Tab-separated table of C-alpha atoms and ligand atoms in Angstrom:
chain	number	residue	atom	x	y	z
A	15	UNK	CA	-23.093	-11.480	-19.354
A	16	UNK	CA	-23.147	-8.757	-21.962
A	17	UNK	CA	-19.626	-7.718	-22.889
A	18	UNK	CA	-21.044	-6.422	-26.167
A	19	UNK	CA	-22.401	-3.389	-24.373
A	20	UNK	CA	-18.930	-2.388	-23.114
A	21	UNK	CA	-17.010	-0.847	-25.980
A	22	UNK	CA	-13.478	-1.716	-24.830
A	23	UNK	CA	-10.712	-1.325	-27.417
A	24	UNK	CA	-8.592	-4.254	-26.209
A	25	UNK	CA	-5.607	-3.494	-28.460
A	26	UNK	CA	-5.470	0.140	-27.312
A	27	UNK	CA	-5.813	-0.958	-23.669
A	28	UNK	CA	-2.829	-3.315	-24.041
A	29	UNK	CA	-0.782	-0.646	-25.788
A	30	UNK	CA	-1.305	1.755	-22.881
A	31	UNK	CA	-0.242	-0.960	-20.453
A	32	UNK	CA	2.902	-1.868	-22.444
A	33	UNK	CA	3.863	1.784	-22.665
A	34	UNK	CA	3.422	2.455	-18.931
A	35	UNK	CA	5.265	-0.746	-17.977
A	36	UNK	CA	8.249	0.427	-20.017
A	37	UNK	CA	8.611	3.751	-18.134
A	38	UNK	CA	10.766	3.434	-15.041
A	39	UNK	CA	9.319	5.000	-11.893
A	40	UNK	CA	10.378	3.405	-8.648
A	41	UNK	CA	8.935	4.757	-5.426
A	42	UNK	CA	9.862	8.424	-4.924
A	43	UNK	CA	10.850	8.820	-8.606
A	44	UNK	CA	7.464	9.185	-10.259
A	45	UNK	CA	8.140	12.216	-12.467
A	46	UNK	CA	8.630	10.406	-15.787
A	47	UNK	CA	5.692	8.059	-15.399
A	48	UNK	CA	3.545	11.021	-14.295
A	49	UNK	CA	4.500	12.884	-17.474
A	50	UNK	CA	3.855	9.768	-19.602
A	51	UNK	CA	0.337	9.592	-18.151
A	52	UNK	CA	-0.224	13.328	-18.845
A	53	UNK	CA	0.878	12.745	-22.442
A	54	UNK	CA	-1.497	9.832	-22.910
A	55	UNK	CA	-4.401	11.778	-21.404
A	56	UNK	CA	-3.800	14.798	-23.643
A	57	UNK	CA	-3.709	12.540	-26.703
A	58	UNK	CA	-7.157	11.192	-25.900
A	59	UNK	CA	-8.586	14.682	-25.541
A	60	UNK	CA	-8.266	15.597	-21.864
A	61	UNK	CA	-7.499	19.340	-21.796
A	62	UNK	CA	-4.309	20.599	-20.160
A	63	UNK	CA	-6.377	22.646	-17.732
A	64	UNK	CA	-7.931	19.467	-16.252
A	65	UNK	CA	-4.537	17.979	-15.323
A	66	UNK	CA	-2.482	19.007	-12.284
A	67	UNK	CA	0.026	17.755	-9.733
A	68	UNK	CA	-0.636	18.464	-6.052
A	69	UNK	CA	2.077	19.325	-3.505
A	70	UNK	CA	2.228	16.204	-1.305
A	71	UNK	CA	5.911	15.833	-2.158
A	72	UNK	CA	6.555	18.919	0.034
A	73	UNK	CA	4.966	17.131	3.001
A	74	UNK	CA	6.279	13.591	2.479
A	75	UNK	CA	9.278	13.142	4.789
A	76	UNK	CA	11.295	11.346	2.074
A	77	UNK	CA	12.693	12.761	-1.181
A	78	UNK	CA	9.858	12.613	-3.716
A	79	UNK	CA	10.120	13.995	-7.251
A	80	UNK	CA	6.532	15.040	-7.754
A	81	UNK	CA	3.093	15.300	-6.177
A	82	UNK	CA	0.065	13.146	-6.895
A	83	UNK	CA	-1.355	13.516	-10.401
A	84	UNK	CA	-5.013	14.588	-10.307
A	85	UNK	CA	-7.295	14.823	-13.340
A	86	UNK	CA	-10.880	16.094	-13.465
A	87	UNK	CA	-13.246	14.831	-16.132
A	88	UNK	CA	-16.524	16.756	-16.249
A	89	UNK	CA	-19.700	14.685	-16.113
A	90	UNK	CA	-21.901	14.302	-19.160
A	91	UNK	CA	-24.809	13.714	-16.800
A	92	UNK	CA	-25.400	14.820	-13.216
A	93	UNK	CA	-24.508	12.525	-10.344
A	94	UNK	CA	-22.177	12.242	-7.377
A	95	UNK	CA	-18.500	12.564	-8.314
A	96	UNK	CA	-16.597	9.289	-8.616
A	97	UNK	CA	-12.924	8.954	-7.813
A	98	UNK	CA	-10.690	6.414	-9.571
A	99	UNK	CA	-7.297	5.926	-7.946
A	100	UNK	CA	-4.115	3.906	-8.341
A	101	UNK	CA	-0.415	4.420	-7.619
A	102	UNK	CA	2.273	5.571	-10.036
A	103	UNK	CA	5.278	4.087	-8.266
A	104	UNK	CA	6.707	0.585	-8.404
A	105	UNK	CA	8.998	-1.287	-5.997
A	106	UNK	CA	12.754	-0.759	-6.601
A	107	UNK	CA	13.037	-4.326	-7.978
A	108	UNK	CA	11.192	-3.062	-11.081
A	109	UNK	CA	14.021	-0.685	-12.121
A	110	UNK	CA	15.053	-1.359	-15.708
A	111	UNK	CA	12.111	-3.682	-16.434
A	112	UNK	CA	11.769	-4.731	-20.063
A	113	UNK	CA	8.164	-5.803	-20.567
A	114	UNK	CA	7.526	-8.450	-23.194
A	115	UNK	CA	4.379	-10.232	-24.276
A	116	UNK	CA	4.261	-14.023	-23.836
A	117	UNK	CA	0.883	-15.476	-24.807
A	118	UNK	CA	-1.755	-14.135	-22.432
A	119	UNK	CA	0.849	-12.595	-20.180
A	120	UNK	CA	3.230	-9.681	-20.040
A	121	UNK	CA	6.477	-10.712	-18.357
A	122	UNK	CA	9.851	-9.152	-17.552
A	123	UNK	CA	13.153	-10.613	-18.766
A	124	UNK	CA	13.492	-12.418	-15.432
A	125	UNK	CA	16.137	-10.111	-13.948
A	126	UNK	CA	13.695	-7.531	-12.563
A	127	UNK	CA	10.104	-7.384	-11.348
A	128	UNK	CA	7.656	-6.008	-13.906
A	129	UNK	CA	5.651	-3.195	-12.325
A	130	UNK	CA	2.157	-4.456	-13.106
A	131	UNK	CA	1.696	-3.340	-9.484
A	132	UNK	CA	0.268	-0.823	-10.112
A	133	UNK	CA	0.812	0.041	-13.780
A	134	UNK	CA	-2.187	-2.154	-14.578
A	135	UNK	CA	-4.110	0.410	-12.517
A	136	UNK	CA	-2.416	3.364	-14.225
A	137	UNK	CA	-3.335	1.960	-17.653
A	138	UNK	CA	-6.855	1.105	-16.525
A	139	UNK	CA	-7.556	4.679	-15.431
A	140	UNK	CA	-6.372	5.980	-18.806
A	141	UNK	CA	-8.466	3.315	-20.590
A	142	UNK	CA	-11.568	4.390	-18.643
A	143	UNK	CA	-11.007	8.051	-19.577
A	144	UNK	CA	-10.323	7.151	-23.218
A	145	UNK	CA	-13.403	4.953	-23.518
A	146	UNK	CA	-15.703	7.527	-21.910
A	147	UNK	CA	-14.429	10.282	-24.180
A	148	UNK	CA	-14.141	8.388	-27.490
A	149	UNK	CA	-17.401	6.460	-27.119
A	150	UNK	CA	-19.231	9.463	-25.655
A	151	UNK	CA	-20.584	7.316	-22.801
A	152	UNK	CA	-22.837	9.121	-20.303
A	153	UNK	CA	-21.116	9.392	-16.928
A	154	UNK	CA	-21.118	11.523	-13.754
A	155	UNK	CA	-18.191	13.835	-12.925
A	156	UNK	CA	-15.027	11.793	-12.403
A	157	UNK	CA	-11.668	12.515	-10.787
A	158	UNK	CA	-8.605	10.393	-11.491
A	159	UNK	CA	-5.942	10.193	-8.781
A	160	UNK	CA	-2.467	8.744	-9.454
A	161	UNK	CA	-0.594	8.664	-6.142
A	162	UNK	CA	3.142	8.722	-5.404
A	163	UNK	CA	5.146	6.722	-2.858
A	164	UNK	CA	2.506	4.081	-2.182
A	165	UNK	CA	5.108	1.310	-2.034
A	166	UNK	CA	7.251	3.105	0.535
A	167	UNK	CA	4.492	3.822	3.062
A	168	UNK	CA	1.234	5.000	1.412
A	169	UNK	CA	2.650	8.539	1.593
A	170	UNK	CA	0.890	10.131	-1.403
A	171	UNK	CA	-2.551	9.034	-0.234
A	172	UNK	CA	-1.786	9.841	3.388
A	173	UNK	CA	-0.603	13.397	2.765
A	174	UNK	CA	-3.131	14.424	0.132
A	175	UNK	CA	-5.525	17.265	0.827
A	176	UNK	CA	-9.078	15.814	0.656
A	177	UNK	CA	-10.294	19.139	-0.813
A	178	UNK	CA	-8.250	18.309	-3.937
A	179	UNK	CA	-10.629	15.414	-4.608
A	180	UNK	CA	-13.335	17.886	-5.614
A	181	UNK	CA	-16.091	16.415	-3.458
A	182	UNK	CA	-15.770	12.823	-4.703
A	183	UNK	CA	-18.131	10.643	-2.666
A	184	UNK	CA	-16.725	7.195	-3.391
A	185	UNK	CA	-13.613	5.676	-4.894
A	186	UNK	CA	-12.540	2.745	-7.036
A	187	UNK	CA	-8.877	2.033	-6.282
A	188	UNK	CA	-7.142	-0.223	-8.814
A	189	UNK	CA	-4.359	-2.192	-7.147
A	190	UNK	CA	-5.273	-5.873	-7.032
A	191	UNK	CA	-4.996	-9.176	-8.851
A	192	UNK	CA	-8.285	-10.727	-9.954
A	193	UNK	CA	-11.207	-8.732	-11.274
A	194	UNK	CA	-13.478	-10.893	-9.079
A	195	UNK	CA	-11.746	-9.839	-5.843
A	196	UNK	CA	-13.264	-6.792	-4.192
A	197	UNK	CA	-11.077	-5.565	-1.336
A	198	UNK	CA	-13.557	-4.031	1.098
A	199	UNK	CA	-11.337	-3.560	4.114
A	200	UNK	CA	-7.800	-3.787	5.429
A	201	UNK	CA	-5.942	-3.960	8.727
A	202	UNK	CA	-4.346	-0.949	10.364
A	203	UNK	CA	-0.728	-0.960	11.491
A	204	UNK	CA	1.223	0.361	14.442
A	205	UNK	CA	5.026	0.485	14.331
A	206	UNK	CA	7.131	0.115	17.454
A	207	UNK	CA	10.835	0.489	18.171
A	208	UNK	CA	13.065	0.246	21.175
A	209	UNK	CA	16.563	1.405	22.060
A	210	UNK	CA	18.302	-0.524	24.793
A	211	UNK	CA	21.386	0.990	26.368
A	212	UNK	CA	23.242	-1.387	28.670
A	213	UNK	CA	26.835	-1.281	29.842
A	214	UNK	CA	29.922	-2.723	28.187
A	215	UNK	CA	32.378	-4.821	30.179
A	216	UNK	CA	35.017	-7.439	29.389
A	217	UNK	CA	33.007	-10.629	28.936
A	218	UNK	CA	35.840	-12.858	30.198
A	219	UNK	CA	37.312	-10.714	32.966
A	220	UNK	CA	34.249	-8.998	34.503
A	221	UNK	CA	30.956	-10.059	32.914
A	222	UNK	CA	29.132	-9.231	36.171
A	223	UNK	CA	29.957	-5.546	35.681
A	224	UNK	CA	28.201	-5.428	32.307
A	225	UNK	CA	24.521	-5.078	31.400
A	226	UNK	CA	23.808	-6.885	28.147
A	227	UNK	CA	21.453	-4.955	25.857
A	228	UNK	CA	21.218	-8.018	23.611
A	229	UNK	CA	20.049	-10.165	26.513
A	230	UNK	CA	17.381	-7.613	27.479
A	231	UNK	CA	16.112	-7.666	23.862
A	232	UNK	CA	16.150	-11.451	23.642
A	233	UNK	CA	14.361	-11.920	26.971
A	234	UNK	CA	11.770	-9.280	26.036
A	235	UNK	CA	10.965	-11.090	22.783
A	236	UNK	CA	10.690	-14.406	24.604
A	237	UNK	CA	8.349	-12.743	27.086
A	238	UNK	CA	6.259	-11.195	24.256
A	239	UNK	CA	5.939	-14.681	22.752
A	240	UNK	CA	4.985	-16.249	26.110
A	241	UNK	CA	2.309	-13.593	26.681
A	242	UNK	CA	0.755	-14.227	23.285
A	243	UNK	CA	1.767	-10.975	21.551
A	244	UNK	CA	4.126	-12.451	18.946
A	245	UNK	CA	3.114	-13.571	15.445
A	246	UNK	CA	-0.566	-14.395	15.149
A	247	UNK	CA	-2.318	-12.751	18.074
A	248	UNK	CA	-5.716	-14.037	19.237
A	249	UNK	CA	-7.061	-12.680	22.522
A	250	UNK	CA	-10.597	-12.483	23.934
A	251	UNK	CA	-10.761	-8.762	23.088
A	252	UNK	CA	-9.169	-8.712	19.658
A	253	UNK	CA	-6.972	-10.278	17.035
A	254	UNK	CA	-4.035	-9.219	14.928
A	255	UNK	CA	-0.446	-9.996	14.030
A	256	UNK	CA	2.957	-8.726	15.075
A	257	UNK	CA	6.576	-9.120	14.143
A	258	UNK	CA	10.092	-8.170	15.170
A	259	UNK	CA	11.705	-7.010	11.923
A	260	UNK	CA	15.070	-5.589	12.936
A	261	UNK	CA	17.330	-6.620	15.836
A	262	UNK	CA	20.590	-4.721	15.440
A	263	UNK	CA	22.783	-1.928	16.659
A	264	UNK	CA	23.527	1.668	15.704
A	265	UNK	CA	23.329	2.802	12.052
A	266	UNK	CA	22.430	-0.590	10.542
A	267	UNK	CA	25.404	-2.254	12.274
A	268	UNK	CA	24.950	-5.455	14.274
A	269	UNK	CA	24.171	-5.291	17.984
A	270	UNK	CA	27.704	-5.668	19.382
A	271	UNK	CA	30.847	-6.311	17.375
A	272	UNK	CA	33.015	-8.648	19.450
A	273	UNK	CA	32.408	-11.831	21.421
A	274	UNK	CA	34.448	-10.644	24.399
A	275	UNK	CA	32.416	-7.512	25.146
A	276	UNK	CA	29.066	-7.420	26.954
A	277	UNK	CA	26.813	-5.698	24.367
A	278	UNK	CA	26.008	-2.172	25.469
A	279	UNK	CA	23.490	-1.228	22.811
A	280	UNK	CA	20.688	-2.811	20.790
A	281	UNK	CA	17.988	-1.408	18.540
A	282	UNK	CA	14.830	-3.341	17.705
A	283	UNK	CA	12.016	-2.449	15.365
A	284	UNK	CA	8.743	-4.225	14.755
A	285	UNK	CA	5.111	-3.857	13.809
A	286	UNK	CA	1.599	-4.778	14.949
A	287	UNK	CA	-1.470	-5.104	12.736
A	288	UNK	CA	-5.148	-5.482	13.512
A	289	UNK	CA	-8.575	-4.752	12.028
A	290	UNK	CA	-9.029	-2.559	15.149
A	291	UNK	CA	-6.657	0.386	15.585
A	292	UNK	CA	-6.991	0.153	19.375
A	293	UNK	CA	-5.991	-3.505	19.360
A	294	UNK	CA	-2.893	-2.803	17.226
A	295	UNK	CA	-1.951	-0.303	19.933
A	296	UNK	CA	-2.652	-2.937	22.566
A	297	UNK	CA	-0.264	-5.370	20.854
A	298	UNK	CA	2.441	-2.677	20.802
A	299	UNK	CA	1.813	-2.099	24.509
A	300	UNK	CA	2.197	-5.850	25.079
A	301	UNK	CA	5.723	-5.525	23.684
A	302	UNK	CA	6.328	-2.462	25.834
A	303	UNK	CA	5.485	-4.418	28.987
A	304	UNK	CA	7.654	-7.332	27.867
A	305	UNK	CA	10.654	-5.001	27.432
A	306	UNK	CA	10.078	-3.429	30.798
A	307	UNK	CA	9.927	-6.871	32.463
A	308	UNK	CA	13.131	-7.952	30.702
A	309	UNK	CA	14.772	-4.682	31.748
A	310	UNK	CA	14.170	-5.459	35.435
A	311	UNK	CA	15.531	-8.999	35.079
A	312	UNK	CA	18.942	-8.141	33.605
A	313	UNK	CA	21.203	-6.394	36.106
A	314	UNK	CA	24.860	-5.927	36.864
A	315	UNK	CA	26.429	-6.913	40.197
A	316	UNK	CA	25.104	-3.709	41.821
A	317	UNK	CA	21.541	-4.211	40.637
A	318	UNK	CA	21.713	-1.549	37.909
A	319	UNK	CA	19.539	-2.096	34.860
A	320	UNK	CA	19.703	-1.047	31.200
A	321	UNK	CA	17.968	2.047	29.911
A	322	UNK	CA	15.027	1.062	27.709
A	323	UNK	CA	13.375	3.615	25.417
A	324	UNK	CA	10.267	2.135	23.828
A	325	UNK	CA	8.073	4.089	21.414
A	326	UNK	CA	5.200	3.233	19.102
A	327	UNK	CA	3.058	5.113	16.640
A	328	UNK	CA	0.255	4.377	14.167
A	329	UNK	CA	1.405	3.814	10.592
A	330	UNK	CA	-1.994	3.661	8.872
A	331	UNK	CA	-5.583	3.210	10.052
A	332	UNK	CA	-7.756	0.139	9.384
A	333	UNK	CA	-11.096	0.323	7.580
A	334	UNK	CA	-13.960	-1.920	6.555
A	335	UNK	CA	-16.860	-1.162	4.217
A	336	UNK	CA	-20.292	-2.685	4.840
A	337	UNK	CA	-21.981	-4.689	2.061
A	338	UNK	CA	-24.619	-1.966	1.733
A	339	UNK	CA	-22.094	0.843	1.156
A	340	UNK	CA	-22.894	2.525	-2.198
A	341	UNK	CA	-19.432	1.757	-3.634
A	342	UNK	CA	-19.651	-1.934	-2.677
A	343	UNK	CA	-23.128	-2.164	-4.203
A	344	UNK	CA	-21.866	-0.455	-7.358
A	345	UNK	CA	-18.960	-2.893	-7.738
A	346	UNK	CA	-21.189	-5.886	-7.022
A	347	UNK	CA	-23.711	-4.721	-9.632
A	348	UNK	CA	-20.982	-4.195	-12.243
A	349	UNK	CA	-19.493	-7.655	-11.629
A	350	UNK	CA	-23.000	-9.112	-11.906
A	351	UNK	CA	-23.396	-7.567	-15.355
A	352	UNK	CA	-20.051	-9.127	-16.335
A	353	UNK	CA	-21.265	-12.504	-15.037
A	354	UNK	CA	-18.518	-12.608	-12.399
A	355	UNK	CA	-19.172	-13.793	-8.841
A	356	UNK	CA	-17.665	-11.263	-6.402
A	357	UNK	CA	-15.258	-12.416	-3.699
A	358	UNK	CA	-15.145	-9.924	-0.821
A	359	UNK	CA	-11.633	-9.673	0.563
A	360	UNK	CA	-10.287	-8.212	3.807
A	361	UNK	CA	-6.605	-7.404	3.267
A	362	UNK	CA	-3.878	-8.048	5.836
A	363	UNK	CA	-1.784	-5.277	4.307
A	364	UNK	CA	-2.408	-1.544	4.004
A	365	UNK	CA	-3.467	0.116	0.757
A	366	UNK	CA	-3.998	3.690	-0.434
A	367	UNK	CA	-7.648	2.799	0.265
A	368	UNK	CA	-6.926	2.925	4.030
A	369	UNK	CA	-6.070	6.618	3.774
A	370	UNK	CA	-8.701	7.528	1.169
A	371	UNK	CA	-11.326	6.024	3.450
A	372	UNK	CA	-9.852	7.977	6.371
A	373	UNK	CA	-10.100	11.144	4.217
A	374	UNK	CA	-13.849	10.522	3.969
A	375	UNK	CA	-14.068	8.745	0.607
A	376	UNK	CA	-15.222	5.106	0.992
A	377	UNK	CA	-12.889	3.146	-1.284
A	378	UNK	CA	-13.135	-0.293	-2.817
A	379	UNK	CA	-10.027	-1.846	-4.389
A	380	UNK	CA	-10.382	-3.873	-7.573
A	381	UNK	CA	-7.891	-6.019	-9.461
A	382	UNK	CA	-6.670	-5.794	-13.031
A	383	UNK	CA	-4.235	-8.656	-13.555
A	384	UNK	CA	-1.125	-7.975	-11.459
A	385	UNK	CA	0.464	-11.268	-10.336
A	386	UNK	CA	3.502	-12.486	-8.330
A	387	UNK	CA	4.144	-8.859	-7.421
A	388	UNK	CA	7.431	-7.653	-5.893
A	389	UNK	CA	9.318	-10.651	-7.359
A	390	UNK	CA	11.260	-11.281	-10.566
A	391	UNK	CA	8.491	-13.716	-11.509
A	392	UNK	CA	5.995	-10.870	-11.677
A	393	UNK	CA	3.663	-10.889	-14.690
A	394	UNK	CA	0.420	-9.351	-15.874
A	395	UNK	CA	-2.491	-11.657	-16.616
A	396	UNK	CA	-3.993	-9.980	-19.696
A	397	UNK	CA	-7.357	-11.751	-19.373
A	398	UNK	CA	-7.750	-10.300	-15.865
A	399	UNK	CA	-6.528	-6.922	-17.088
A	400	UNK	CA	-9.188	-6.917	-19.763
A	401	UNK	CA	-11.873	-7.899	-17.233
A	402	UNK	CA	-10.650	-5.170	-14.878
A	403	UNK	CA	-10.893	-2.591	-17.698
A	404	UNK	CA	-14.482	-3.638	-18.434
A	405	UNK	CA	-15.296	-3.479	-14.727
A	406	UNK	CA	-13.795	0.022	-14.527
A	407	UNK	CA	-15.777	1.290	-17.517
A	408	UNK	CA	-18.981	-0.191	-16.107
A	409	UNK	CA	-18.398	1.343	-12.677
A	410	UNK	CA	-17.834	4.726	-14.329
A	411	UNK	CA	-21.065	4.572	-16.308
A	412	UNK	CA	-23.616	2.676	-14.178
A	413	UNK	CA	-26.717	4.544	-13.081
A	414	UNK	CA	-26.597	5.316	-9.377
B	19	ZN	ZN1	0.247	-1.800	-5.435
């Protein structure tokens, strides 16, 4: 343990964090926080010419104010280029957050979430740049990446052009809780949806002439459960999870709107996750078969069945880094210097790291004090933030 060798200005690090927490920037509306980061970087001596926004917002299929913010910091010694990444956006529950210090924590006023997810990461990246520049620490070339629309579907990381990362060979993504937790892998996800078109009929006068779309959906879900595809999925050839998220009708309305009409339409939407992309697909196909079985079992008096349109597509790919991957070794070494025992974590949710890894940059995700995220109880643990900052500076400066 030799914190003495890491020249972290704790007060400045907390000031950056307070400032970034106070700038609103919910997912898709990252312009102001992007500009606040540019401002902070210029103040610490990063030249204008090193700072740019890419054009992912033109490719993201949802309104997005700005592209990812990308910053190049030339190396002061040779070495493979390192990428540091985090996301600019917060969940909508963070709108209007008023950060306030309370002992070793930063909290909101209890009416909103806080946005430590991932403003702790945003601040940490600026702290790393500031420390390298002000303390003239030797380091290889570094690129900083601040993504947009992470919270609404990992869009910024997904759509980015890998060439914009300037040949970075490994990445430290900052979007976790404890500094000791090293996220080395995450599941992939497949989304599925189904439209069921049955036939309406008076439920009291002629129920036998109707085909209930709701019944087809309900029987399909029961069948998916019976076949072992619902919830926690454990099969001889793979494991994963799945869920039915939405069971409704057209345009966010309920499926059906009167008790005396056989429901003619239902829309269902769900997901499947697994450490293996192929097994996530297999889970989705399990649902597909269940819907097709239910379709054949619900008929009108002439034997007609409902129309069932089932579709599924990958949402993000899984990944897992081996213990001997250079970025995992680098993080482990840095934690060792800090006297912290690493805990290797496999995440059951997707991260920007899933896409960065897919783009060819092996990515480890570290934590910097976010806690109780996406709730009004969200806070930042300043001790963990400080540890995360030290970890970041060490990872930027370690010999290869
Ligand atoms: Zn996050």
